[in-house]
């Protein structure tokens, strides 16, 4: 069947009324044959079984029965009429009942002819009835394209109201198959089908819509899931390869004074093996002719900053500028302070640019950036403004990637007339399977080792009723010279409520920990940047012992002397957020603690989250649990929700299939980059259709 056939509008299908076709388009986005074929059932009703009325149990389950109607009557009742048919299968009688469409149904029912009926039974006064059964003459039932497993399609209320019931969808699908007598073009190469023992495209589509048995259905689904994941991977890998061959980067050939000097004389600590490995990977990328496009994953505290800094030094050694973009002002300031410290014995110029940079300073930075006086620029989104022009940006680093959208990432790339090398750093441990599917176009480096000497953070769960003991503990820690974070949820939907909780919390803390002995800082999103900075600085300098805050401190803030993290209403936070917050402590030499405070009322998911936090501090393990609890859409936070709009595969459950699909996609592209061989014709055709009709960016962002 040609692809043209697949692009036929569904209103051409015999028997599908134009109004209904319109509704299908509006409600489910189904407008072509192809869309309809790809409308996969949500679930299946098992119609392999036939029941006897005498054997029915009052379970309210859906059952299928063969029998005859012996009698029909219309019953007047207070609230309108109902139609009642007496139905027998030779064992017992039951009643079939209709409340709507009575006239039409009464005319169409035939007496004493075998029917197959299907529906939920009701048990009342010792006998069974079935309201609005699905029914079909046994004769037709045996003749039609009929599957034992009856598909249930996705639907909406509007669709049902406009008459597009599951039954209508079913017969529309039947019609589509009747009008596609030649089957559907194969979309995977033959050798692949053979190696993996996959069923053909036609067979898979048929069996997913009209499965003959559980086994047929399973094979069909496997094949279709494989195909879906295979083509996502193919697109991502192809993009990556194309990128490498086409998009030239500026090769940073030499490792010069800045890097060598720093490495030999000014390293503040010995690098971990993981840091060394990642720096090597980056050096290789930067030295090649291709533009680097790399994701650096490393758990909180794993030491990404120094890796970023040393990469920047390579850029500088080759006569280029570098920039580092962070999602918040506080983080930018911290990076600025940290990198200034690291580079103080080197001959480098570093500046910071954020929303609150004064105009005169801003102008100065713009100038120095353009004439090349400035080597490294650190900042927030402010870096993306058009006015910010570099003389020669060679390396762009983005910290905490999940806060930035894909679009912003690409905006940085276009700062030059040639693309700079790009390093994206994230502390959100993304499970490898997911990383493969959404960042398949990036190369991935992982820092999977924490610097030595880090003590595990002791994590406990406490109920609100134990607050006094917790206060006692805080006092002890402060008396040892430590500092404490107390974090409140501030989640947008209930912002005013949360704000009140935060303020109430702050007041009670101030009461418990009064001046002059104690100083308490507060930090939340509604404060002016200058005030935030002031409070943050007091805490950084150790002038305040307690920091009451919302999740603004979630990302990246580094205060080694803080050893206690108390999370209020911990049940309201997501796992990855809890993990990020916990990562704010345990940065110094002291034993650190994380206390998760909750009320007694906890949902099952909340319990799992808390238990996971108490059990482990492995970011990847936490991410896996998170993925299972929340699904991939949520994992990245709202900005990338719906990251993957998969039609049939499930990124969590089908991660094994994903791995296989990825390795085959890789193999095929390596052997035949242009997909020009005979056996890859189906791939090439499908691929070009996909790119035309459903670009990879529809899956992402
Ligand atoms: P993150 O990956 O979360 O950005 P940072 O780069 O902020 O982590 O590093 C966390 C802390 O660990 C910093 O105080 C940093 O100086 C320190 N650190 C990083 N690498 C090492 C190392 N190899 N040995 C000892 N301390 C290190
Ligand atoms: Mg960091």
XYZ file of C-alpha atoms and ligand atoms in Angstrom:
729
model
C 0.000 0.000 0.000
C 1.425 3.362 -0.845
C 1.962 6.112 1.619
C -0.599 8.091 -0.371
C -3.196 5.659 0.715
C -2.270 6.269 4.325
C -2.672 9.991 3.919
C -6.258 9.633 2.657
C -8.640 11.719 4.776
C -10.886 9.534 6.891
C -14.060 11.169 5.600
C -13.484 9.121 2.448
C -14.228 5.986 4.417
C -17.505 4.425 3.416
C -20.076 4.703 6.163
C -18.317 7.333 8.270
C -20.555 10.370 8.403
C -18.791 13.665 7.688
C -19.915 15.099 11.042
C -18.373 12.168 12.869
C -15.188 12.394 10.839
C -15.025 16.025 11.865
C -15.432 15.092 15.529
C -12.697 12.478 15.308
C -10.375 15.098 13.982
C -11.302 17.622 16.632
C -11.326 15.336 19.620
C -8.592 12.820 18.870
C -6.603 14.468 16.114
C -7.462 11.664 13.754
C -7.748 12.955 10.213
C -6.051 10.444 7.925
C -6.077 6.686 7.493
C -2.673 6.660 9.094
C -3.910 8.523 12.167
C -6.762 6.092 12.516
C -4.475 3.083 12.245
C -2.308 4.606 14.926
C -5.216 5.123 17.258
C -4.313 2.235 19.489
C -6.825 0.739 21.923
C -6.397 1.572 25.593
C -7.500 -1.875 26.638
C -9.281 -4.971 25.407
C -12.369 -6.777 26.532
C -11.975 -10.483 26.548
C -14.619 -11.940 24.293
C -13.142 -15.367 24.054
C -15.559 -16.591 26.721
C -19.258 -17.318 26.377
C -21.284 -17.510 29.553
C -24.458 -19.366 30.463
C -27.092 -17.347 32.277
C -27.333 -20.092 34.887
C -23.623 -19.644 35.639
C -23.631 -15.862 36.021
C -22.365 -14.396 39.266
C -23.547 -11.068 40.609
C -20.151 -9.456 39.893
C -21.187 -6.708 37.527
C -18.534 -7.946 35.081
C -18.921 -7.741 31.339
C -20.123 -11.014 29.878
C -20.984 -12.459 26.513
C -23.937 -14.775 26.025
C -25.538 -16.546 23.046
C -29.314 -16.827 23.117
C -32.659 -15.762 21.683
C -35.236 -13.110 22.431
C -38.596 -14.698 23.148
C -40.669 -11.717 24.068
C -40.576 -7.906 23.823
C -42.637 -5.373 25.735
C -42.625 -1.661 26.421
C -43.092 -0.745 30.049
C -44.470 2.656 31.051
C -42.839 4.050 34.137
C -42.868 7.322 35.984
C -39.815 8.756 34.331
C -40.498 7.661 30.761
C -40.655 4.342 29.024
C -38.377 1.375 28.940
C -38.114 -1.494 26.519
C -37.744 -4.956 28.004
C -36.861 -8.100 26.064
C -36.894 -11.564 27.576
C -33.729 -13.354 26.590
C -33.015 -17.061 27.032
C -30.045 -19.265 26.396
C -31.728 -22.515 27.335
C -30.471 -22.450 30.898
C -32.395 -19.493 32.307
C -34.073 -16.275 31.261
C -32.841 -12.760 31.738
C -34.094 -9.325 30.781
C -32.501 -6.991 28.289
C -33.448 -3.404 29.020
C -33.301 -0.137 27.050
C -34.154 3.344 28.214
C -33.155 5.232 25.084
C -33.723 4.722 21.370
C -36.666 2.503 22.213
C -38.592 2.910 18.995
C -35.668 2.164 16.739
C -34.416 -0.713 18.809
C -37.826 -2.309 19.067
C -38.144 -2.270 15.281
C -34.726 -3.798 14.755
C -34.950 -6.644 17.265
C -35.892 -10.048 15.919
C -37.577 -12.813 17.850
C -36.290 -16.367 18.142
C -33.110 -15.842 16.189
C -29.723 -16.442 17.866
C -27.948 -13.303 19.019
C -24.629 -12.705 20.688
C -25.104 -10.176 23.450
C -22.390 -8.418 25.419
C -22.498 -6.099 28.389
C -22.578 -5.679 32.137
C -25.188 -7.609 34.043
C -27.268 -6.383 36.939
C -28.594 -8.618 39.634
C -31.898 -7.616 41.192
C -34.641 -9.536 42.987
C -33.040 -12.859 42.212
C -32.677 -12.418 38.480
C -30.212 -10.927 36.034
C -30.740 -8.171 33.528
C -28.499 -6.385 31.068
C -29.098 -2.714 30.272
C -28.246 -1.533 26.762
C -26.442 -4.680 25.662
C -24.255 -4.690 22.617
C -25.872 -7.162 20.306
C -25.279 -8.831 17.038
C -26.915 -11.683 15.185
C -24.879 -14.813 15.731
C -24.702 -15.258 11.988
C -23.150 -11.783 11.471
C -20.938 -12.231 14.472
C -19.363 -15.299 12.958
C -18.885 -13.651 9.595
C -17.445 -10.249 10.537
C -13.803 -9.360 11.092
C -14.180 -10.071 14.687
C -11.607 -10.462 17.292
C -11.881 -12.331 20.477
C -10.246 -9.489 22.342
C -12.447 -6.491 21.796
C -10.526 -3.231 21.638
C -11.607 -0.234 23.660
C -10.457 2.966 21.986
C -9.556 6.257 23.596
C -12.554 8.520 23.612
C -14.017 11.738 24.923
C -17.440 12.693 26.150
C -18.018 14.866 23.109
C -17.189 12.001 20.783
C -19.642 9.667 22.488
C -22.341 12.345 22.483
C -21.912 12.888 18.799
C -22.442 9.197 18.226
C -18.852 8.089 17.788
C -19.097 5.248 20.268
C -16.547 2.526 20.634
C -18.718 0.424 18.380
C -18.652 3.069 15.659
C -14.883 3.344 15.965
C -14.685 -0.388 15.697
C -16.681 -0.585 12.520
C -14.833 2.423 11.094
C -11.633 0.554 11.720
C -13.118 -2.508 10.030
C -14.011 -0.385 7.050
C -10.486 0.932 6.859
C -9.108 -2.586 6.752
C -11.670 -3.582 4.128
C -10.548 -0.662 1.984
C -6.900 -1.571 2.456
C -6.987 -4.968 0.853
C -3.339 -4.932 -0.047
C -2.236 -4.547 3.509
C 0.175 -1.940 4.747
C 3.699 -1.254 3.636
C 6.402 -2.791 5.754
C 8.317 -0.157 7.690
C 11.193 -2.197 9.078
C 13.992 -3.907 7.151
C 13.564 -7.580 6.492
C 16.743 -8.767 8.196
C 15.644 -6.965 11.326
C 12.220 -8.595 11.257
C 13.883 -11.950 10.896
C 16.509 -11.470 13.559
C 14.046 -10.231 16.135
C 11.225 -12.479 14.949
C 8.904 -9.521 14.618
C 5.543 -9.866 12.891
C 4.964 -7.842 9.731
C 3.484 -4.366 9.851
C 0.207 -5.517 8.334
C -0.142 -8.370 10.717
C 0.710 -6.190 13.682
C -1.797 -3.515 12.766
C -4.489 -6.073 12.151
C -3.902 -7.818 15.443
C -3.678 -4.702 17.503
C -7.126 -3.684 16.273
C -8.638 -7.148 15.889
C -6.564 -9.494 18.027
C -7.298 -13.143 17.504
C -5.898 -14.061 20.899
C -3.805 -12.756 23.766
C -0.734 -14.200 22.111
C -1.451 -12.501 18.789
C -2.019 -9.243 20.595
C 1.223 -9.493 22.516
C 3.241 -10.060 19.343
C 1.495 -7.192 17.594
C 2.112 -4.798 20.454
C 5.742 -5.786 20.739
C 6.319 -5.101 17.086
C 4.572 -1.725 17.169
C 6.333 -0.611 20.328
C 9.633 -1.623 18.851
C 8.883 0.334 15.711
C 7.887 3.452 17.603
C 11.001 3.449 19.763
C 13.205 2.462 16.847
C 12.185 5.488 14.821
C 12.604 7.901 17.715
C 16.081 6.554 18.257
C 16.824 6.605 14.576
C 15.923 10.272 14.394
C 17.933 11.176 17.465
C 21.000 9.210 16.467
C 20.833 10.461 12.916
C 20.643 14.038 14.152
C 23.631 13.429 16.327
C 25.676 11.868 13.511
C 24.675 14.518 11.021
C 25.561 17.104 13.551
C 28.982 15.604 13.985
C 29.703 15.360 10.307
C 28.150 18.637 9.200
C 28.400 21.093 12.016
C 31.986 21.924 12.329
C 33.168 23.165 15.616
C 36.324 25.066 16.140
C 38.874 22.465 17.104
C 40.596 23.476 20.322
C 43.853 21.898 19.377
C 46.080 22.874 22.189
C 46.036 22.551 25.881
C 47.813 25.700 26.951
C 48.981 27.766 29.872
C 45.697 28.348 31.599
C 44.773 24.706 31.746
C 48.239 23.385 32.486
C 49.011 26.003 35.059
C 45.756 25.397 36.872
C 46.068 21.651 36.642
C 49.628 21.532 37.936
C 49.579 24.245 40.554
C 46.142 25.454 41.534
C 43.823 22.501 41.803
C 42.163 22.965 45.214
C 41.767 19.216 45.620
C 42.568 16.040 43.795
C 40.072 15.272 41.064
C 37.996 12.141 41.375
C 38.463 9.441 38.758
C 35.041 10.288 37.383
C 35.936 13.965 37.036
C 39.173 13.037 35.255
C 37.334 10.738 32.893
C 34.735 13.354 32.043
C 37.339 16.064 31.487
C 39.070 13.688 29.108
C 35.817 13.087 27.235
C 35.267 16.800 26.925
C 38.844 17.405 25.814
C 38.412 14.827 23.084
C 35.246 16.489 21.880
C 36.751 19.941 21.930
C 39.814 18.764 20.066
C 37.871 17.174 17.239
C 36.513 18.966 14.234
C 32.929 18.462 15.270
C 30.960 20.738 17.506
C 30.631 19.342 21.007
C 27.100 18.760 22.160
C 27.393 17.022 25.472
C 25.228 16.411 28.494
C 27.060 16.170 31.788
C 25.080 14.331 34.399
C 26.287 14.321 37.954
C 24.481 14.055 41.199
C 24.351 17.054 43.510
C 27.760 17.648 44.992
C 29.580 15.430 42.528
C 31.761 18.344 41.456
C 30.535 19.488 38.077
C 31.706 23.055 38.569
C 35.394 22.326 38.387
C 34.833 20.260 35.259
C 33.037 23.229 33.729
C 35.840 25.538 34.754
C 38.601 23.385 33.323
C 36.700 23.044 30.067
C 36.491 26.806 29.909
C 40.223 27.046 30.390
C 40.734 24.918 27.289
C 38.589 27.391 25.346
C 40.661 30.275 26.701
C 43.895 28.523 25.808
C 42.727 28.433 22.229
C 41.868 32.106 22.120
C 38.140 31.759 22.678
C 35.681 33.084 25.216
C 33.416 30.943 27.354
C 30.147 31.485 29.143
C 28.203 29.749 31.881
C 24.479 30.188 32.187
C 22.613 29.282 35.377
C 18.879 29.360 36.023
C 18.825 31.752 38.977
C 20.543 34.862 40.162
C 21.725 33.184 43.344
C 23.329 30.366 41.440
C 24.970 32.716 38.994
C 26.434 34.714 41.837
C 27.673 31.569 43.460
C 29.301 30.351 40.277
C 30.831 33.759 39.803
C 32.267 33.747 43.300
C 33.472 30.161 42.969
C 35.072 30.563 39.568
C 36.650 33.870 40.520
C 38.218 32.087 43.462
C 39.463 29.203 41.300
C 40.946 31.545 38.742
C 42.469 34.119 41.045
C 46.005 33.005 40.316
C 45.348 32.740 36.609
C 45.323 35.580 34.199
C 41.654 35.481 33.299
C 38.859 38.033 33.263
C 35.522 36.933 34.615
C 32.297 38.917 34.822
C 28.718 38.298 35.828
C 25.615 39.513 34.038
C 22.129 39.110 35.473
C 18.818 40.914 35.473
C 19.991 43.131 38.270
C 23.284 44.222 36.750
C 23.347 48.048 36.668
C 23.137 49.725 33.300
C 26.605 51.255 33.443
C 28.149 47.918 34.405
C 26.092 46.221 31.741
C 27.432 48.572 29.074
C 30.959 47.963 30.214
C 30.436 44.205 30.004
C 28.936 44.458 26.533
C 31.959 46.389 25.395
C 34.559 44.110 26.946
C 32.740 41.112 25.596
C 32.845 42.448 22.073
C 36.438 43.571 22.122
C 37.591 40.350 23.704
C 38.851 41.755 26.993
C 36.473 39.493 28.840
C 37.261 35.767 28.898
C 34.436 34.259 30.852
C 30.893 35.517 31.305
C 28.603 34.031 33.908
C 24.939 34.829 34.259
C 21.277 34.097 34.002
C 18.911 34.261 31.033
C 20.293 37.763 30.639
C 23.037 36.148 28.559
C 20.510 35.303 25.903
C 19.583 38.894 25.158
C 20.408 40.041 21.680
C 22.557 42.850 22.992
C 24.966 40.369 24.468
C 27.502 39.780 21.716
C 30.715 37.877 22.097
C 33.892 38.475 20.153
C 34.393 34.748 19.789
C 32.368 32.477 22.015
C 33.971 29.054 21.899
C 32.212 27.211 24.697
C 28.764 27.673 26.175
C 27.932 25.850 29.390
C 24.413 25.566 30.701
C 23.991 24.572 34.340
C 20.942 22.746 35.632
C 19.589 22.127 32.202
C 16.098 21.097 33.201
C 15.232 24.648 34.060
C 15.863 25.749 30.530
C 13.835 24.675 27.558
C 15.252 23.167 24.418
C 14.622 26.430 22.637
C 16.788 28.403 25.016
C 19.539 25.903 24.624
C 19.528 26.431 20.893
C 19.431 30.191 21.318
C 22.846 30.043 22.901
C 24.141 28.099 19.966
C 23.234 30.909 17.670
C 25.191 33.570 19.481
C 27.926 33.301 16.880
C 28.074 32.903 13.153
C 29.537 29.505 13.988
C 28.192 27.360 16.807
C 30.193 27.215 20.034
C 30.778 23.917 21.749
C 27.965 23.229 24.168
C 28.095 21.511 27.535
C 24.819 21.019 29.346
C 25.086 20.150 33.026
C 22.310 18.638 35.046
C 22.022 17.391 38.589
C 18.721 15.723 37.874
C 19.816 12.161 37.559
C 17.984 11.034 34.500
C 17.663 7.291 34.241
C 19.678 6.111 31.301
C 16.711 4.792 29.407
C 15.022 8.137 29.529
C 18.185 10.032 28.788
C 18.623 7.860 25.726
C 15.244 8.750 24.429
C 15.145 12.449 25.091
C 18.757 13.442 24.889
C 19.697 10.895 22.270
C 20.973 13.800 20.207
C 23.502 14.697 22.878
C 26.507 12.713 23.968
C 26.351 11.860 27.614
C 29.001 11.989 30.312
C 28.312 10.878 33.835
C 30.105 11.753 37.068
C 29.121 8.720 39.060
C 31.343 9.216 42.064
C 31.265 11.715 44.907
C 34.425 13.412 46.157
C 36.071 11.391 48.911
C 35.305 11.953 52.554
C 31.673 12.784 52.074
C 29.608 11.339 54.842
C 26.279 9.900 53.941
C 23.501 12.257 54.939
C 21.413 10.719 57.706
C 17.828 10.964 56.584
C 14.842 10.455 58.845
C 11.108 10.887 58.626
C 9.380 12.638 61.552
C 5.750 13.478 62.175
C 4.725 17.019 62.998
C 3.951 15.907 66.532
C 7.685 15.416 67.115
C 8.532 18.973 66.312
C 9.824 19.806 69.788
C 12.424 17.083 69.568
C 13.427 18.388 66.180
C 13.856 21.898 67.598
C 15.997 20.430 70.326
C 18.167 18.758 67.730
C 18.497 22.015 65.790
C 19.686 23.763 68.937
C 22.330 21.096 69.472
C 23.641 21.405 65.959
C 23.740 25.187 66.105
C 25.624 25.011 69.375
C 28.244 22.970 67.521
C 28.548 25.808 65.051
C 26.450 24.311 62.283
C 23.765 25.978 60.172
C 20.277 24.778 59.366
C 17.893 25.010 56.419
C 14.141 24.809 56.931
C 12.290 24.516 53.653
C 8.590 25.047 53.017
C 6.705 24.021 49.920
C 5.633 26.768 47.637
C 3.721 25.288 44.851
C 2.028 27.542 42.424
C -1.609 26.419 42.600
C -1.913 27.281 46.237
C 0.574 30.051 46.379
C -1.139 32.319 48.918
C -1.803 29.429 51.291
C 1.772 28.260 51.000
C 3.020 31.754 51.509
C 1.060 31.944 54.755
C 2.504 28.591 55.872
C 5.971 29.884 55.177
C 5.404 33.084 57.136
C 3.756 31.244 60.039
C 6.667 28.854 60.039
C 9.142 31.692 60.005
C 7.425 33.381 62.947
C 7.363 30.249 65.027
C 11.035 29.626 64.289
C 11.915 33.150 65.333
C 9.937 32.579 68.543
C 11.734 29.302 69.228
C 15.123 30.698 68.304
C 15.047 34.263 69.578
C 17.491 37.101 69.184
C 20.149 37.884 70.159
C 21.368 34.332 70.460
C 19.916 33.242 67.149
C 19.639 34.934 63.794
C 17.176 33.657 61.220
C 17.246 34.367 57.483
C 14.295 34.095 55.176
C 14.301 33.596 51.439
C 11.413 33.265 49.005
C 10.573 34.005 45.424
C 8.565 37.155 46.070
C 11.495 39.020 47.551
C 13.419 41.569 45.553
C 16.685 40.212 44.144
C 18.703 42.599 46.290
C 16.939 41.448 49.471
C 17.401 37.831 48.515
C 21.037 38.378 47.972
C 21.387 40.178 51.274
C 19.743 37.330 53.190
C 21.658 34.704 51.285
C 24.909 36.447 51.983
C 24.223 36.665 55.689
C 23.694 32.934 55.718
C 26.754 32.250 53.560
C 28.891 34.308 55.923
C 27.508 32.454 58.914
C 25.849 35.530 60.406
C 22.543 33.708 60.527
C 22.226 30.156 61.749
C 18.875 29.258 60.279
C 17.637 29.762 56.769
C 13.877 29.540 56.343
C 13.192 29.269 52.644
C 11.112 27.956 49.818
C 12.540 25.839 47.059
C 14.375 28.841 45.618
C 17.378 27.337 47.352
C 16.793 24.019 45.653
C 19.328 24.285 42.924
C 23.053 24.304 43.336
C 23.531 26.503 46.392
C 26.694 25.481 48.166
C 27.199 26.227 51.867
C 29.456 23.569 53.392
C 28.797 24.629 56.989
C 25.073 23.922 56.696
C 24.542 20.429 58.051
C 20.802 20.136 58.683
C 18.050 20.207 56.091
C 14.530 20.200 57.449
C 11.799 19.813 54.875
C 8.336 20.828 56.043
C 5.290 19.120 54.503
C 7.725 16.788 52.820
C 4.826 14.732 51.493
C 4.063 17.540 49.099
C 7.392 17.468 47.327
C 8.316 15.265 44.435
C 11.162 12.811 44.856
C 13.653 14.557 42.666
C 12.960 17.804 44.465
C 13.480 16.173 47.854
C 16.731 14.767 46.598
C 17.862 18.141 45.284
C 17.012 19.786 48.578
C 18.847 17.179 50.576
C 21.854 17.817 48.372
C 22.176 21.289 49.918
C 23.689 19.688 53.013
C 26.472 17.149 53.318
C 28.857 19.468 51.532
C 31.311 19.881 54.341
C 33.278 17.551 56.548
C 30.601 17.265 59.240
C 27.933 14.629 59.555
C 24.784 16.038 57.939
C 21.119 15.337 58.467
C 17.926 15.573 56.486
C 14.652 15.537 58.399
C 11.448 15.005 56.472
C 8.512 16.436 58.416
C 4.993 15.319 57.565
C 1.523 15.031 58.987
C 0.088 11.602 59.741
C -2.067 11.555 56.644
C 0.040 10.186 53.823
C -0.901 8.776 50.455
C 0.666 5.536 49.291
C 2.842 7.411 46.805
C 3.970 9.872 49.461
C 4.962 6.979 51.700
C 6.993 5.452 48.898
C 8.734 8.753 48.288
C 9.636 9.200 51.952
C 10.801 5.611 52.327
C 12.949 5.935 49.234
C 14.583 9.067 50.605
C 15.298 7.407 53.928
C 16.638 4.275 52.256
C 19.010 5.678 49.674
C 20.918 8.741 48.567
C 21.752 7.364 45.149
C 20.336 9.890 42.734
C 19.918 7.398 39.954
C 18.030 4.966 42.113
C 15.803 7.804 43.272
C 15.235 8.869 39.706
C 14.146 5.354 38.767
C 11.595 5.296 41.565
C 10.446 8.764 40.603
C 10.012 7.705 37.019
C 7.917 4.749 38.090
C 5.759 6.854 40.386
C 5.244 9.801 38.135
C 5.875 8.698 34.608
C 8.364 10.387 32.333
C 6.302 13.480 31.588
C 6.600 14.867 35.065
C 10.153 13.969 35.734
C 11.708 17.013 34.213
C 9.342 19.412 35.870
C 6.617 21.295 34.136
C 8.754 22.837 31.454
C 9.247 19.590 29.714
C 6.127 17.791 30.710
C 4.835 15.517 28.048
C 8.413 15.005 27.069
C 7.541 11.950 25.124
C 4.221 11.602 23.462
C 4.427 7.944 22.814
C 1.518 6.274 21.083
C 1.986 2.727 22.190
C 5.285 2.213 23.946
C 5.813 3.070 27.597
C 9.168 4.511 28.452
C 9.255 2.839 31.860
C 7.746 -0.537 31.126
C 9.319 -0.907 27.727
C 12.829 0.178 28.556
C 14.162 -3.205 27.445
C 12.590 -2.780 24.031
C 14.024 0.729 23.931
C 17.531 -0.578 24.477
C 17.189 -3.108 21.694
C 15.627 -0.536 19.392
C 18.422 1.894 20.081
C 21.166 -0.583 19.414
C 19.588 -1.655 16.116
C 19.037 1.936 15.053
C 22.677 2.633 15.800
C 23.835 -0.460 13.936
C 21.803 0.364 10.856
C 22.941 3.983 10.730
C 26.578 3.072 11.242
C 26.464 0.562 8.411
C 24.375 2.704 6.099
C 24.270 6.370 7.165
C 22.164 7.484 4.226
C 19.839 4.510 4.408
C 20.470 3.913 0.742
C 20.822 0.136 0.668
C 18.110 -2.060 -0.786
C 17.164 -3.592 2.536
C 16.833 -0.191 4.180
C 14.352 1.156 1.653
C 11.477 0.719 4.085
C 13.427 2.602 6.717
C 14.252 5.410 4.376
C 10.638 5.743 3.270
C 9.280 5.673 6.775
C 11.909 8.033 8.000
C 11.229 10.662 5.392
C 7.492 10.377 6.046
C 8.110 10.783 9.743
C 10.274 13.800 9.340
C 7.626 15.259 7.081
C 4.599 14.517 9.211
C 5.841 14.050 12.712
C 9.138 15.615 13.440
C 11.063 14.530 16.480
C 10.390 17.908 18.077
C 6.788 16.867 18.383
C 7.949 14.295 20.855
C 10.131 16.646 22.767
C 9.310 19.879 24.589
P 27.744 20.067 41.753
O 28.071 18.908 40.883
O 26.536 19.817 42.583
O 27.673 21.362 40.991
P 29.988 21.333 42.958
O 30.780 21.497 41.732
O 29.291 22.523 43.504
O 28.927 20.167 42.779
O 30.908 20.680 44.063
C 30.432 20.429 45.344
C 31.523 20.635 46.383
O 32.488 19.631 46.277
C 32.244 21.941 46.211
O 32.472 22.481 47.485
C 33.542 21.542 45.549
O 34.574 22.422 45.850
C 33.785 20.183 46.119
N 34.539 19.271 45.253
C 34.365 19.080 43.930
N 35.216 18.144 43.455
C 35.949 17.731 44.505
C 37.007 16.777 44.654
N 37.482 16.061 43.633
N 37.532 16.619 45.905
C 37.058 17.312 46.942
N 36.087 18.224 46.864
C 35.521 18.443 45.659
Mg 26.350 22.882 40.598
